[in-house]
CSV table of C-alpha atoms in Angstrom, one decimal:
chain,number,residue,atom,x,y,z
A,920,UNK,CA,97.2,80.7,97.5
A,921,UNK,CA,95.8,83.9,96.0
A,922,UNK,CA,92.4,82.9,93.7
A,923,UNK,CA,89.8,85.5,92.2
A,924,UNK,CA,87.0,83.4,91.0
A,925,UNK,CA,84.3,84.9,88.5
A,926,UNK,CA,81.0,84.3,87.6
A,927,UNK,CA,77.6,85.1,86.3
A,928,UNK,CA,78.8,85.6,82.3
A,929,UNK,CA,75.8,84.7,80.6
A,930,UNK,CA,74.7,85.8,76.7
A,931,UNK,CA,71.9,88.2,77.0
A,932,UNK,CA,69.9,90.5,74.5
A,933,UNK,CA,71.0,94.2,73.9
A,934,UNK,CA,69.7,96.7,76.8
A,935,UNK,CA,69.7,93.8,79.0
A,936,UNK,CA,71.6,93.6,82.0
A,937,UNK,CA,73.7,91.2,83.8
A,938,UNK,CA,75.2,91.1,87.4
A,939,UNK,CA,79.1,89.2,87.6
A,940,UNK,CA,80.6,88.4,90.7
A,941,UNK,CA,84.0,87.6,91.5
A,942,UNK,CA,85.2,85.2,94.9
A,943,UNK,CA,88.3,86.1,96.8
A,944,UNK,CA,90.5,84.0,98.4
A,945,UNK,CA,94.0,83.9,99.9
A,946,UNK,CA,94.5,87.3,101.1
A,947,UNK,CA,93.0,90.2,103.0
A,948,UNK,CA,90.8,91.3,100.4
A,949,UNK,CA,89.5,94.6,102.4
A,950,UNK,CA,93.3,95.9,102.2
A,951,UNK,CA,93.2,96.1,98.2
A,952,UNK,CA,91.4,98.1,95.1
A,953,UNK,CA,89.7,95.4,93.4
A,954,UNK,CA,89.3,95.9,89.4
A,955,UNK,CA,87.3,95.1,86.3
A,956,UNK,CA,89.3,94.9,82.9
A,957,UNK,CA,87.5,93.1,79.9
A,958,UNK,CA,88.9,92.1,76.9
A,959,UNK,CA,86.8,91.1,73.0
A,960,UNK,CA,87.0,88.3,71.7
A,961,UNK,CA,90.7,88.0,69.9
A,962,UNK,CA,91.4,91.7,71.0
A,963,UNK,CA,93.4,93.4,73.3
A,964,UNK,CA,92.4,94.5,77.4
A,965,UNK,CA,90.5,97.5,78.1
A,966,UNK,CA,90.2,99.1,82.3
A,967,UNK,CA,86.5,99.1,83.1
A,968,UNK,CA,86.4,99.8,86.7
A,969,UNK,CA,88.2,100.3,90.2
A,970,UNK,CA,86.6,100.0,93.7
A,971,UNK,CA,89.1,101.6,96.3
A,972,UNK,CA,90.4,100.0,98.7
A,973,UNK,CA,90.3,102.5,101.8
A,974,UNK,CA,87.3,105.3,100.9
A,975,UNK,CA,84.9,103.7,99.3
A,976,UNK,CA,86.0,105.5,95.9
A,977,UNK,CA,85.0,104.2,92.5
A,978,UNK,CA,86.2,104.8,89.0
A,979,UNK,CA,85.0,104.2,85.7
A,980,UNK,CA,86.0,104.2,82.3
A,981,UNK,CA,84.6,106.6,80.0
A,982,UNK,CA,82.4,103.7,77.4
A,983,UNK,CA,80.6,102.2,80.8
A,984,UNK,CA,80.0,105.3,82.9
A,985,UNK,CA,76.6,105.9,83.8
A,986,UNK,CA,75.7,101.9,82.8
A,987,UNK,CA,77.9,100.1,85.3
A,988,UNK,CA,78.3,99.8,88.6
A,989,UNK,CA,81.0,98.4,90.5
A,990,UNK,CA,80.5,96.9,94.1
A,991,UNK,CA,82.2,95.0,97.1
A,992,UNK,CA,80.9,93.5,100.2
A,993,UNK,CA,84.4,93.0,102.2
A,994,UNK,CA,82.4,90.7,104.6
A,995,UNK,CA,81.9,88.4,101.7
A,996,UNK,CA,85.3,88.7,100.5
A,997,UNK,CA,83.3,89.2,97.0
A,998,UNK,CA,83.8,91.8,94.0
A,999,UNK,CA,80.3,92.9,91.9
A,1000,UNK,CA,79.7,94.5,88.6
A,1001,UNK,CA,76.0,95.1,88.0
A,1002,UNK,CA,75.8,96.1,84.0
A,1003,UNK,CA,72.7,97.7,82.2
A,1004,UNK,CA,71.6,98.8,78.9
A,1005,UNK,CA,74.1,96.3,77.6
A,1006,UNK,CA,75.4,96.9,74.5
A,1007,UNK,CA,77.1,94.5,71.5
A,1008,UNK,CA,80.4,96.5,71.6
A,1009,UNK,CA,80.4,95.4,75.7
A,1010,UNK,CA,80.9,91.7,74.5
A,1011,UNK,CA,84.1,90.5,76.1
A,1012,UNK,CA,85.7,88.3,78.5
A,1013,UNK,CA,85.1,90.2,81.9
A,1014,UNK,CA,88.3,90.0,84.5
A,1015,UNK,CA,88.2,90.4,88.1
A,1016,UNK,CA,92.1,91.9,89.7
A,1017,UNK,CA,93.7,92.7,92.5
A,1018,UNK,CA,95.3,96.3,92.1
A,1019,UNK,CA,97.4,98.8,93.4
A,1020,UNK,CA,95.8,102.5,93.4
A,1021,UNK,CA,98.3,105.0,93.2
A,1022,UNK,CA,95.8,107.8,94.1
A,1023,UNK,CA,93.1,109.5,95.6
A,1024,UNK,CA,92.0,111.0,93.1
A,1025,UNK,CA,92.1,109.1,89.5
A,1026,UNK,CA,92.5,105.8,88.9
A,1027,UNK,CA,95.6,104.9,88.8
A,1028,UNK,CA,96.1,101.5,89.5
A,1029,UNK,CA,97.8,98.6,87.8
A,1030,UNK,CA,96.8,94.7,88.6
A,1031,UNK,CA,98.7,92.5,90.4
A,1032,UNK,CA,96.6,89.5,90.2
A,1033,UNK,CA,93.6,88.7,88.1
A,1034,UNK,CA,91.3,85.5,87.8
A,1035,UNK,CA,90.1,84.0,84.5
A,1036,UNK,CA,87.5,85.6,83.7
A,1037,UNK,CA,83.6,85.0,82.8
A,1038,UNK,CA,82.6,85.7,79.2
A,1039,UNK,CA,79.5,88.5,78.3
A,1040,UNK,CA,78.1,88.0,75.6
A,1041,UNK,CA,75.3,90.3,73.9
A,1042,UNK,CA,73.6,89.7,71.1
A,1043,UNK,CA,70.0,89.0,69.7
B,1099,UNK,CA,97.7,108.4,76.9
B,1100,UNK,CA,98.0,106.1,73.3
B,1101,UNK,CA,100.5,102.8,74.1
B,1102,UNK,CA,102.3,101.3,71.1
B,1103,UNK,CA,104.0,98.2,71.3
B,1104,UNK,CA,106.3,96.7,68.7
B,1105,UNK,CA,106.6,94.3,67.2
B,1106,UNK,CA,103.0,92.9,66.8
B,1107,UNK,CA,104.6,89.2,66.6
B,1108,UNK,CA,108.0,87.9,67.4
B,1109,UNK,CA,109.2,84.8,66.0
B,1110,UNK,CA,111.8,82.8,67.9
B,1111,UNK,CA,113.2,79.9,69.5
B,1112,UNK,CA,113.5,78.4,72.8
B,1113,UNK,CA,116.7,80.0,74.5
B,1114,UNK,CA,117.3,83.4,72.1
B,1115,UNK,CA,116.5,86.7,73.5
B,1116,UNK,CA,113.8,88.7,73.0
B,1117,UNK,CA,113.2,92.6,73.2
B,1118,UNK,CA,109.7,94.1,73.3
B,1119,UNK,CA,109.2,97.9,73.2
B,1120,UNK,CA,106.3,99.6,74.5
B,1121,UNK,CA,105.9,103.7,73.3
B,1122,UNK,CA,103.9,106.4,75.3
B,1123,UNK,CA,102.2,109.2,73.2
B,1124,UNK,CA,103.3,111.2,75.8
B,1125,UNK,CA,105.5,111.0,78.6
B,1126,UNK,CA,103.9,108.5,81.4
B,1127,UNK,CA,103.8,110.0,84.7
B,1128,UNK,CA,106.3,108.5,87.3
B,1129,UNK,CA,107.0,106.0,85.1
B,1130,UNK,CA,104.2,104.3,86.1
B,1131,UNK,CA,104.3,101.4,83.9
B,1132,UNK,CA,103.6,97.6,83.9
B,1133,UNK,CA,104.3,94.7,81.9
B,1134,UNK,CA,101.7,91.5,81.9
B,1135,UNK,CA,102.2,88.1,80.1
B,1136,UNK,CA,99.1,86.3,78.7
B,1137,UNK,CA,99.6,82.6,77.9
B,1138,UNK,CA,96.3,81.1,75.8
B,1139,UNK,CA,93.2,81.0,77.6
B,1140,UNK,CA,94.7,82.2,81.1
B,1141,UNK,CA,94.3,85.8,82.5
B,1142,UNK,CA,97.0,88.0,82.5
B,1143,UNK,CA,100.1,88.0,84.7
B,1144,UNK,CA,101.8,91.1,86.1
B,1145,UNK,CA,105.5,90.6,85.6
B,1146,UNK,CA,106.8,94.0,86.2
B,1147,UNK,CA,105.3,97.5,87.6
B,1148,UNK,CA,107.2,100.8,87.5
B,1149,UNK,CA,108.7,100.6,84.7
B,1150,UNK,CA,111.7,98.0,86.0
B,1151,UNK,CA,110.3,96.3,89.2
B,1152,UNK,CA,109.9,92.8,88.8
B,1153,UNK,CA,106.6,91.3,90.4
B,1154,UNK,CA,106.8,88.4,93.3
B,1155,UNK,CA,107.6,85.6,91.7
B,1156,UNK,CA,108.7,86.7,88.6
B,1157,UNK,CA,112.3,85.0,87.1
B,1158,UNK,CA,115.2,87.4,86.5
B,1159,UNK,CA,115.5,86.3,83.0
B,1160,UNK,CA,112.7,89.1,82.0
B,1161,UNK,CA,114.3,92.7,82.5
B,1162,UNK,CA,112.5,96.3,82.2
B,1163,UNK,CA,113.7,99.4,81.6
B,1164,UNK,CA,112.7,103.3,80.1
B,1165,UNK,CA,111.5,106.3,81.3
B,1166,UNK,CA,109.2,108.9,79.7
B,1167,UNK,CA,107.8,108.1,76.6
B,1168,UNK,CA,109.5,104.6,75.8
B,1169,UNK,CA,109.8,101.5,77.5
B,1170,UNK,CA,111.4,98.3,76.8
B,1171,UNK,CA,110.9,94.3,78.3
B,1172,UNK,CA,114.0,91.6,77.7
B,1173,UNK,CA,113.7,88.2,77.8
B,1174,UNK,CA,117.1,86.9,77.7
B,1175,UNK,CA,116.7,83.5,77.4
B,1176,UNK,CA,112.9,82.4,75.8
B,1177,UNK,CA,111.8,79.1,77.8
B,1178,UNK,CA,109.0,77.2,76.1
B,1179,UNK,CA,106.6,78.4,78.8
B,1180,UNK,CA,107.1,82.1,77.9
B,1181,UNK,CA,105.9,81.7,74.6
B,1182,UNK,CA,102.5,84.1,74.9
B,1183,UNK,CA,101.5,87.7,74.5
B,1184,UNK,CA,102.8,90.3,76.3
B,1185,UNK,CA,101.0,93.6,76.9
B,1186,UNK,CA,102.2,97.0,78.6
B,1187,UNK,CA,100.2,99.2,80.3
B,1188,UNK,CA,100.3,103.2,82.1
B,1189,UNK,CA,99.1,104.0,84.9
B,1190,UNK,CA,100.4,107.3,85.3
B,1191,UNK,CA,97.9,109.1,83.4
B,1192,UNK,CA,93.9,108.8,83.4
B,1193,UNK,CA,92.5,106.7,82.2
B,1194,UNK,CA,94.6,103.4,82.8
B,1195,UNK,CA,95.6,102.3,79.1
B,1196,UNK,CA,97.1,99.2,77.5
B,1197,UNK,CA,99.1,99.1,74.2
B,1198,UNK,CA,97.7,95.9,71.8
B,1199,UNK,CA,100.3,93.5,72.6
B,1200,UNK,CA,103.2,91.5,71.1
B,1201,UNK,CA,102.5,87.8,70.8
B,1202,UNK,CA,106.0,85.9,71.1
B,1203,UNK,CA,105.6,82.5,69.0
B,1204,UNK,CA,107.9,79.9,68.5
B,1205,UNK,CA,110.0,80.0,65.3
């Protein structure tokens, strides 16, 4: 059985930062683009950031460049987003998925499975 | 690439039909385009990808179709566990983008 796990959502101050992980299980995780996609409270889902799945690639959207990081240690099975300089507007449920890149060059990818995510919240 | 879905909310009962449309601000390249449901307080599930391909798993009641700049899910007959949000997204284009959903609620 496919599972994505996350953790590590915590409420923490503005310019803080905050590390989420996300666990996989029940498939070859090396073999797949792994995702971020967050979503505010009672709003709609937003792509943060793709890790490729065969060169080491990433992608990020536009409102996180330069602040977050996306990671994965395919030994571990294991997905990372390391965010800084935190802001309120990055308050949101944070998603962990399983895409499918459709390029080398941009992110195109859609998400074939996704966990439940791990709530960020940042406020004073 | 700017995703409008309509309508916002759709009112029905168990076993009518349901039609959800999904419109591009421009044409989405290859049709790359996916449909997710969102049931409360669960992550999102793929149901189709490519504008008509339905995901593993997925029952045949829900049907895709469109190309270019408009895009439309069916569900022909609404069971009690479809009742949820639905959201499309493009992924022919960067950035990846999402339209803000249609929640289907029970009449």
């Amino acid at each position: 059985e496919v599972q994505l796990l996350e953790s590590g959502g915590d409420l923490v101050q503005p310019g803080g930062s905050l590390r989420l992980s996300c666990a996989a299980s029940g498939f070859t995780f090396g073999f797949y683009a792994m995702s971020w996609v967050r979503q505010a409270p009672g709003k709609g889902l937003e792509w943060v950031s793709t890790f490729s799945d065969s060169d080491d690639t990433t992608y990020y959207a536009d409102a996180v460049k330069g602040r977050f990081t996306i990671s994965r240690d395919n030994s571990k099975d294991t997905l990372y987003l390391q965010m800084n300089s935190l802001r309120a507007e990055d308050t949101a449920i944070y998603f962990c998925a399983r895409s499918l890149l459709h390029s080398h060059s941009y992110p195109l990818v859609y998400f074939n499975f996704w966990g439940r995510g791990t709530l960020v919240t940042v406020s004073s | 690439i700017v995703l409008t879905q309509s309508p916002g909310t759709l009112s029905l009962s168990p076993g009518e039909r349901a039609t959800l449309s999904c419109r591009a601000s421009q044409s989405v390249g290859n049709n790359y385009l996916a449909w997710y449901q969102q049931r409360s307080g669960q992550g999102p599930r793929v149901l189709i990808y490519r504008a008509s391909n339905r995901a593993t798993g997925i029952p045949d009641r829900f049907t895709a179709s469109g190309s270019g700049t408009d895009f439309t899910l069916t569900i022909s007959r609404l069971e009690p566990e479809d009742f949820a949000v639905y959201y499309c997204q493009q992924y022919g284009n960067s950035p990846p983008t999402f339209g803000p959903g249609t929640t289907v609620d029970i009449k």
